[in-house]
Amino acid sequence: QVHLVESGGGLVQAGDSLRLSCAASGGTSSMSAMAWFRQGSGKEREFVAAISWSGGSIYYADSVLGRFTISKDIAKNTVFLQMDSLKPDDTAEYLCTAASGDWGTHEWAYDYWGQGTQVTVSS
């Protein structure tokens, strides 16, 4: 079992930056990848970014490519999401997730989920 705790959300203005963190604990040796998804009010959950835990593969949603950067600190079992040039459309609850097998950009590929951290971007 992997336990995930997100932090770093908040209220910012359009154009600002935020850095989200997700600390993993428990069965982290079984993780194959970690990712961020987001869900806005009244919207479906959508993929944001994913990173291989042992390799170098990284994926981004088209909507955040060039503005968001996902990274990891294996020693600290932590994944980060650096969000720059934030837009009001980025307003959502951001959820950290981890996979223990095959992974990708679909939420069904992920086994463990955090509680989420709210990001609100004002115009």
Short mmCIF file of N, CA and C in Angstrom, two decimals:
data_model
loop_
_atom_site.label_atom_id
_atom_site.label_comp_id
_atom_site.label_asym_id
_atom_site.label_seq_id
_atom_site.Cartn_x
_atom_site.Cartn_y
_atom_site.Cartn_z
N GLN A 1 0.84 -1.20 0.00
CA GLN A 1 0.00 0.00 0.00
C GLN A 1 0.87 1.24 0.00
N VAL A 2 0.52 2.20 -0.82
CA VAL A 2 1.25 3.46 -0.90
C VAL A 2 0.35 4.59 -0.42
N HIS A 3 0.86 5.41 0.46
CA HIS A 3 0.12 6.55 0.99
C HIS A 3 0.71 7.83 0.38
N LEU A 4 -0.18 8.67 -0.16
CA LEU A 4 0.26 9.88 -0.86
C LEU A 4 -0.33 11.12 -0.20
N VAL A 5 0.52 12.12 0.01
CA VAL A 5 0.07 13.37 0.62
C VAL A 5 0.54 14.54 -0.23
N GLU A 6 -0.42 15.31 -0.73
CA GLU A 6 -0.10 16.47 -1.56
C GLU A 6 0.00 17.73 -0.71
N SER A 7 0.77 18.69 -1.21
CA SER A 7 0.85 20.00 -0.57
C SER A 7 1.24 21.04 -1.61
N GLY A 8 1.06 22.31 -1.26
CA GLY A 8 1.52 23.39 -2.12
C GLY A 8 0.45 24.15 -2.87
N GLY A 9 -0.80 23.71 -2.75
CA GLY A 9 -1.86 24.43 -3.45
C GLY A 9 -2.13 25.79 -2.82
N GLY A 10 -2.96 26.59 -3.49
CA GLY A 10 -3.30 27.89 -2.94
C GLY A 10 -4.02 28.75 -3.95
N LEU A 11 -4.19 30.00 -3.57
CA LEU A 11 -4.85 31.00 -4.42
C LEU A 11 -3.79 31.92 -5.00
N VAL A 12 -3.76 32.00 -6.32
CA VAL A 12 -2.79 32.87 -7.00
C VAL A 12 -3.49 33.64 -8.11
N GLN A 13 -2.77 34.59 -8.67
CA GLN A 13 -3.29 35.35 -9.80
C GLN A 13 -2.79 34.76 -11.12
N ALA A 14 -3.50 35.04 -12.18
CA ALA A 14 -3.08 34.58 -13.50
C ALA A 14 -1.66 35.07 -13.79
N GLY A 15 -0.84 34.15 -14.32
CA GLY A 15 0.54 34.47 -14.61
C GLY A 15 1.51 34.07 -13.51
N ASP A 16 0.98 33.80 -12.32
CA ASP A 16 1.83 33.40 -11.20
C ASP A 16 2.27 31.94 -11.33
N SER A 17 3.10 31.52 -10.38
CA SER A 17 3.60 30.15 -10.34
C SER A 17 3.27 29.50 -9.01
N LEU A 18 3.17 28.19 -9.02
CA LEU A 18 3.01 27.39 -7.81
C LEU A 18 3.80 26.10 -7.98
N ARG A 19 4.24 25.54 -6.88
CA ARG A 19 4.92 24.27 -6.92
C ARG A 19 4.20 23.30 -5.99
N LEU A 20 3.66 22.24 -6.56
CA LEU A 20 3.00 21.21 -5.78
C LEU A 20 3.99 20.10 -5.44
N SER A 21 3.80 19.52 -4.28
CA SER A 21 4.61 18.38 -3.85
C SER A 21 3.70 17.22 -3.48
N CYS A 22 4.21 16.02 -3.67
CA CYS A 22 3.47 14.82 -3.28
C CYS A 22 4.47 13.85 -2.67
N ALA A 23 4.30 13.61 -1.38
CA ALA A 23 5.18 12.70 -0.66
C ALA A 23 4.54 11.33 -0.56
N ALA A 24 5.30 10.31 -0.96
CA ALA A 24 4.81 8.93 -0.92
C ALA A 24 5.44 8.19 0.25
N SER A 25 4.67 7.31 0.86
CA SER A 25 5.18 6.47 1.95
C SER A 25 4.52 5.11 1.86
N GLY A 26 5.10 4.16 2.58
CA GLY A 26 4.56 2.81 2.54
C GLY A 26 5.30 1.96 1.52
N GLY A 27 4.59 1.29 0.66
CA GLY A 27 5.19 0.39 -0.32
C GLY A 27 5.74 1.07 -1.55
N THR A 28 6.60 2.05 -1.35
CA THR A 28 7.10 2.85 -2.48
C THR A 28 7.99 2.04 -3.42
N SER A 29 8.56 0.94 -2.95
CA SER A 29 9.41 0.13 -3.82
C SER A 29 8.62 -0.51 -4.95
N SER A 30 7.29 -0.55 -4.81
CA SER A 30 6.46 -1.15 -5.85
C SER A 30 6.01 -0.15 -6.91
N MET A 31 6.34 1.13 -6.71
CA MET A 31 5.85 2.16 -7.65
C MET A 31 6.59 2.09 -8.98
N SER A 32 5.84 2.20 -10.05
CA SER A 32 6.42 2.26 -11.39
C SER A 32 6.36 3.68 -11.95
N ALA A 33 5.42 4.48 -11.48
CA ALA A 33 5.28 5.85 -11.97
C ALA A 33 4.43 6.65 -10.99
N MET A 34 4.56 7.95 -11.08
CA MET A 34 3.70 8.87 -10.33
C MET A 34 3.17 9.91 -11.29
N ALA A 35 2.02 10.43 -10.98
CA ALA A 35 1.37 11.36 -11.91
C ALA A 35 0.52 12.37 -11.15
N TRP A 36 0.13 13.39 -11.87
CA TRP A 36 -0.82 14.39 -11.38
C TRP A 36 -2.03 14.41 -12.30
N PHE A 37 -3.18 14.39 -11.70
CA PHE A 37 -4.43 14.62 -12.40
C PHE A 37 -5.08 15.83 -11.75
N ARG A 38 -6.09 16.39 -12.40
CA ARG A 38 -6.83 17.50 -11.80
C ARG A 38 -8.30 17.38 -12.14
N GLN A 39 -9.11 17.97 -11.27
CA GLN A 39 -10.56 17.96 -11.48
C GLN A 39 -11.13 19.30 -11.08
N GLY A 40 -11.63 20.02 -12.06
CA GLY A 40 -12.29 21.29 -11.79
C GLY A 40 -13.72 21.07 -11.37
N SER A 41 -14.32 22.09 -10.79
CA SER A 41 -15.70 21.99 -10.34
C SER A 41 -16.63 21.69 -11.50
N GLY A 42 -17.38 20.60 -11.40
CA GLY A 42 -18.31 20.22 -12.44
C GLY A 42 -17.67 19.61 -13.67
N LYS A 43 -16.38 19.33 -13.58
CA LYS A 43 -15.66 18.77 -14.73
C LYS A 43 -15.17 17.36 -14.43
N GLU A 44 -14.83 16.63 -15.48
CA GLU A 44 -14.25 15.31 -15.30
C GLU A 44 -12.78 15.42 -14.91
N ARG A 45 -12.30 14.40 -14.24
CA ARG A 45 -10.89 14.34 -13.89
C ARG A 45 -10.06 14.23 -15.16
N GLU A 46 -8.97 14.99 -15.22
CA GLU A 46 -8.14 14.96 -16.42
C GLU A 46 -6.66 14.80 -16.07
N PHE A 47 -5.96 14.15 -16.96
CA PHE A 47 -4.53 13.93 -16.81
C PHE A 47 -3.77 15.24 -16.95
N VAL A 48 -2.73 15.40 -16.14
CA VAL A 48 -1.88 16.59 -16.22
C VAL A 48 -0.45 16.22 -16.63
N ALA A 49 0.18 15.34 -15.85
CA ALA A 49 1.56 14.96 -16.12
C ALA A 49 1.89 13.67 -15.39
N ALA A 50 2.85 12.92 -15.95
CA ALA A 50 3.28 11.66 -15.33
C ALA A 50 4.77 11.47 -15.53
N ILE A 51 5.39 10.77 -14.60
CA ILE A 51 6.83 10.53 -14.67
C ILE A 51 7.13 9.12 -14.23
N SER A 52 8.00 8.45 -14.96
CA SER A 52 8.45 7.13 -14.58
C SER A 52 9.24 7.21 -13.29
N TRP A 53 9.05 6.24 -12.41
CA TRP A 53 9.75 6.32 -11.12
C TRP A 53 11.20 5.85 -11.25
N SER A 54 11.46 4.86 -12.08
CA SER A 54 12.82 4.34 -12.20
C SER A 54 13.50 4.75 -13.50
N GLY A 55 12.74 5.23 -14.44
CA GLY A 55 13.32 5.62 -15.73
C GLY A 55 13.17 7.10 -15.99
N GLY A 56 13.25 7.47 -17.27
CA GLY A 56 13.22 8.88 -17.62
C GLY A 56 12.00 9.32 -18.40
N SER A 57 11.00 8.46 -18.52
CA SER A 57 9.82 8.82 -19.32
C SER A 57 8.96 9.85 -18.61
N ILE A 58 8.51 10.83 -19.36
CA ILE A 58 7.64 11.89 -18.85
C ILE A 58 6.57 12.18 -19.90
N TYR A 59 5.35 12.39 -19.44
CA TYR A 59 4.25 12.75 -20.32
C TYR A 59 3.55 13.99 -19.76
N TYR A 60 3.06 14.82 -20.67
CA TYR A 60 2.29 16.01 -20.29
C TYR A 60 1.02 16.07 -21.11
N ALA A 61 -0.02 16.63 -20.52
CA ALA A 61 -1.21 16.97 -21.27
C ALA A 61 -0.89 18.16 -22.15
N ASP A 62 -1.51 18.22 -23.32
CA ASP A 62 -1.26 19.33 -24.24
C ASP A 62 -1.56 20.68 -23.59
N SER A 63 -2.54 20.70 -22.70
CA SER A 63 -2.99 21.95 -22.10
C SER A 63 -1.96 22.56 -21.15
N VAL A 64 -0.98 21.76 -20.70
CA VAL A 64 0.01 22.27 -19.75
C VAL A 64 1.42 22.21 -20.31
N LEU A 65 1.60 21.63 -21.48
CA LEU A 65 2.93 21.48 -22.07
C LEU A 65 3.58 22.85 -22.26
N GLY A 66 4.80 22.95 -21.74
CA GLY A 66 5.53 24.21 -21.83
C GLY A 66 5.31 25.13 -20.64
N ARG A 67 4.32 24.83 -19.81
CA ARG A 67 4.05 25.67 -18.64
C ARG A 67 4.29 24.90 -17.33
N PHE A 68 4.01 23.61 -17.33
CA PHE A 68 4.17 22.78 -16.14
C PHE A 68 5.37 21.86 -16.32
N THR A 69 6.04 21.56 -15.20
CA THR A 69 7.17 20.64 -15.22
C THR A 69 7.02 19.64 -14.07
N ILE A 70 7.05 18.36 -14.40
CA ILE A 70 7.00 17.32 -13.37
C ILE A 70 8.42 16.83 -13.11
N SER A 71 8.74 16.59 -11.85
CA SER A 71 10.06 16.10 -11.49
C SER A 71 9.94 15.21 -10.26
N LYS A 72 11.03 14.55 -9.90
CA LYS A 72 10.98 13.62 -8.78
C LYS A 72 12.25 13.69 -7.97
N ASP A 73 12.13 13.32 -6.70
CA ASP A 73 13.26 13.14 -5.81
C ASP A 73 13.10 11.74 -5.22
N ILE A 74 13.80 10.79 -5.81
CA ILE A 74 13.63 9.40 -5.40
C ILE A 74 14.04 9.18 -3.95
N ALA A 75 15.09 9.85 -3.54
CA ALA A 75 15.58 9.69 -2.17
C ALA A 75 14.53 10.11 -1.14
N LYS A 76 13.70 11.09 -1.53
CA LYS A 76 12.66 11.59 -0.63
C LYS A 76 11.29 11.04 -0.98
N ASN A 77 11.22 10.13 -1.96
CA ASN A 77 9.94 9.57 -2.40
C ASN A 77 8.91 10.66 -2.67
N THR A 78 9.34 11.68 -3.37
CA THR A 78 8.49 12.85 -3.60
C THR A 78 8.48 13.21 -5.09
N VAL A 79 7.31 13.58 -5.56
CA VAL A 79 7.18 14.09 -6.92
C VAL A 79 6.69 15.53 -6.83
N PHE A 80 7.12 16.35 -7.77
CA PHE A 80 6.79 17.77 -7.77
C PHE A 80 6.09 18.14 -9.07
N LEU A 81 5.30 19.18 -9.01
CA LEU A 81 4.71 19.75 -10.21
C LEU A 81 4.91 21.26 -10.15
N GLN A 82 5.85 21.75 -10.94
CA GLN A 82 6.10 23.18 -11.04
C GLN A 82 5.14 23.75 -12.07
N MET A 83 4.31 24.67 -11.64
CA MET A 83 3.30 25.24 -12.52
C MET A 83 3.59 26.72 -12.74
N ASP A 84 3.91 27.08 -13.95
CA ASP A 84 4.22 28.47 -14.30
C ASP A 84 3.15 29.01 -15.24
N SER A 85 3.11 30.32 -15.37
CA SER A 85 2.15 30.98 -16.26
C SER A 85 0.74 30.44 -16.06
N LEU A 86 0.33 30.39 -14.81
CA LEU A 86 -0.98 29.81 -14.49
C LEU A 86 -2.12 30.62 -15.09
N LYS A 87 -3.16 29.92 -15.47
CA LYS A 87 -4.35 30.52 -16.07
C LYS A 87 -5.57 30.18 -15.21
N PRO A 88 -6.62 30.98 -15.31
CA PRO A 88 -7.85 30.63 -14.57
C PRO A 88 -8.36 29.23 -14.90
N ASP A 89 -8.14 28.76 -16.13
CA ASP A 89 -8.57 27.42 -16.51
C ASP A 89 -7.80 26.32 -15.78
N ASP A 90 -6.71 26.66 -15.14
CA ASP A 90 -5.94 25.68 -14.36
C ASP A 90 -6.56 25.47 -12.98
N THR A 91 -7.56 26.26 -12.63
CA THR A 91 -8.22 26.11 -11.34
C THR A 91 -8.84 24.72 -11.21
N ALA A 92 -8.43 23.99 -10.19
CA ALA A 92 -8.91 22.62 -9.99
C ALA A 92 -8.34 22.06 -8.70
N GLU A 93 -8.86 20.92 -8.30
CA GLU A 93 -8.20 20.14 -7.27
C GLU A 93 -7.18 19.26 -7.97
N TYR A 94 -5.96 19.31 -7.50
CA TYR A 94 -4.88 18.54 -8.10
C TYR A 94 -4.61 17.31 -7.24
N LEU A 95 -4.65 16.16 -7.89
CA LEU A 95 -4.49 14.88 -7.19
C LEU A 95 -3.22 14.18 -7.64
N CYS A 96 -2.50 13.69 -6.67
CA CYS A 96 -1.30 12.90 -6.92
C CYS A 96 -1.69 11.43 -6.95
N THR A 97 -1.05 10.68 -7.82
CA THR A 97 -1.37 9.26 -7.93
C THR A 97 -0.12 8.47 -8.26
N ALA A 98 -0.15 7.18 -7.93
CA ALA A 98 0.98 6.30 -8.18
C ALA A 98 0.50 5.00 -8.81
N ALA A 99 1.32 4.49 -9.71
CA ALA A 99 1.03 3.22 -10.36
C ALA A 99 2.01 2.17 -9.87
N SER A 100 1.57 0.92 -9.89
CA SER A 100 2.45 -0.17 -9.48
C SER A 100 2.74 -1.13 -10.63
N GLY A 101 2.23 -0.84 -11.81
CA GLY A 101 2.48 -1.69 -12.97
C GLY A 101 2.55 -0.83 -14.22
N ASP A 102 1.90 -1.28 -15.27
CA ASP A 102 1.83 -0.48 -16.49
C ASP A 102 1.17 0.86 -16.18
N TRP A 103 1.64 1.91 -16.82
CA TRP A 103 1.11 3.23 -16.52
C TRP A 103 1.02 4.06 -17.79
N GLY A 104 0.36 5.21 -17.68
CA GLY A 104 0.22 6.07 -18.85
C GLY A 104 -0.52 7.33 -18.48
N THR A 105 -1.47 7.71 -19.34
CA THR A 105 -2.19 8.97 -19.13
C THR A 105 -3.63 8.78 -18.71
N HIS A 106 -4.04 7.54 -18.47
CA HIS A 106 -5.41 7.25 -18.06
C HIS A 106 -5.48 6.96 -16.58
N GLU A 107 -6.51 7.45 -15.92
CA GLU A 107 -6.58 7.29 -14.47
C GLU A 107 -6.74 5.84 -14.06
N TRP A 108 -7.28 4.98 -14.94
CA TRP A 108 -7.44 3.58 -14.56
C TRP A 108 -6.11 2.86 -14.41
N ALA A 109 -5.03 3.45 -14.90
CA ALA A 109 -3.70 2.83 -14.80
C ALA A 109 -3.06 3.04 -13.44
N TYR A 110 -3.68 3.85 -12.59
CA TYR A 110 -3.08 4.22 -11.31
C TYR A 110 -3.82 3.58 -10.15
N ASP A 111 -3.03 3.15 -9.16
CA ASP A 111 -3.56 2.34 -8.07
C ASP A 111 -3.78 3.11 -6.77
N TYR A 112 -3.02 4.14 -6.55
CA TYR A 112 -3.08 4.85 -5.28
C TYR A 112 -3.29 6.33 -5.54
N TRP A 113 -4.11 6.95 -4.69
CA TRP A 113 -4.47 8.36 -4.89
C TRP A 113 -4.36 9.13 -3.58
N GLY A 114 -3.90 10.37 -3.69
CA GLY A 114 -3.89 11.25 -2.54
C GLY A 114 -5.24 11.94 -2.39
N GLN A 115 -5.35 12.80 -1.38
CA GLN A 115 -6.60 13.48 -1.09
C GLN A 115 -6.80 14.73 -1.94
N GLY A 116 -5.72 15.24 -2.50
CA GLY A 116 -5.82 16.39 -3.38
C GLY A 116 -5.45 17.70 -2.70
N THR A 117 -5.05 18.66 -3.51
CA THR A 117 -4.76 20.00 -3.03
C THR A 117 -5.38 21.00 -4.01
N GLN A 118 -6.03 22.01 -3.48
CA GLN A 118 -6.78 22.95 -4.33
C GLN A 118 -5.87 24.04 -4.88
N VAL A 119 -5.99 24.27 -6.16
CA VAL A 119 -5.31 25.37 -6.83
C VAL A 119 -6.38 26.28 -7.44
N THR A 120 -6.35 27.54 -7.06
CA THR A 120 -7.31 28.51 -7.59
C THR A 120 -6.54 29.65 -8.22
N VAL A 121 -6.83 29.92 -9.49
CA VAL A 121 -6.15 30.99 -10.22
C VAL A 121 -7.17 32.06 -10.58
N SER A 122 -6.96 33.25 -10.05
CA SER A 122 -7.89 34.36 -10.31
C SER A 122 -7.41 35.17 -11.51
N SER A 123 -8.34 35.75 -12.20
CA SER A 123 -8.00 36.54 -13.41
C SER A 123 -7.72 37.98 -13.07
#
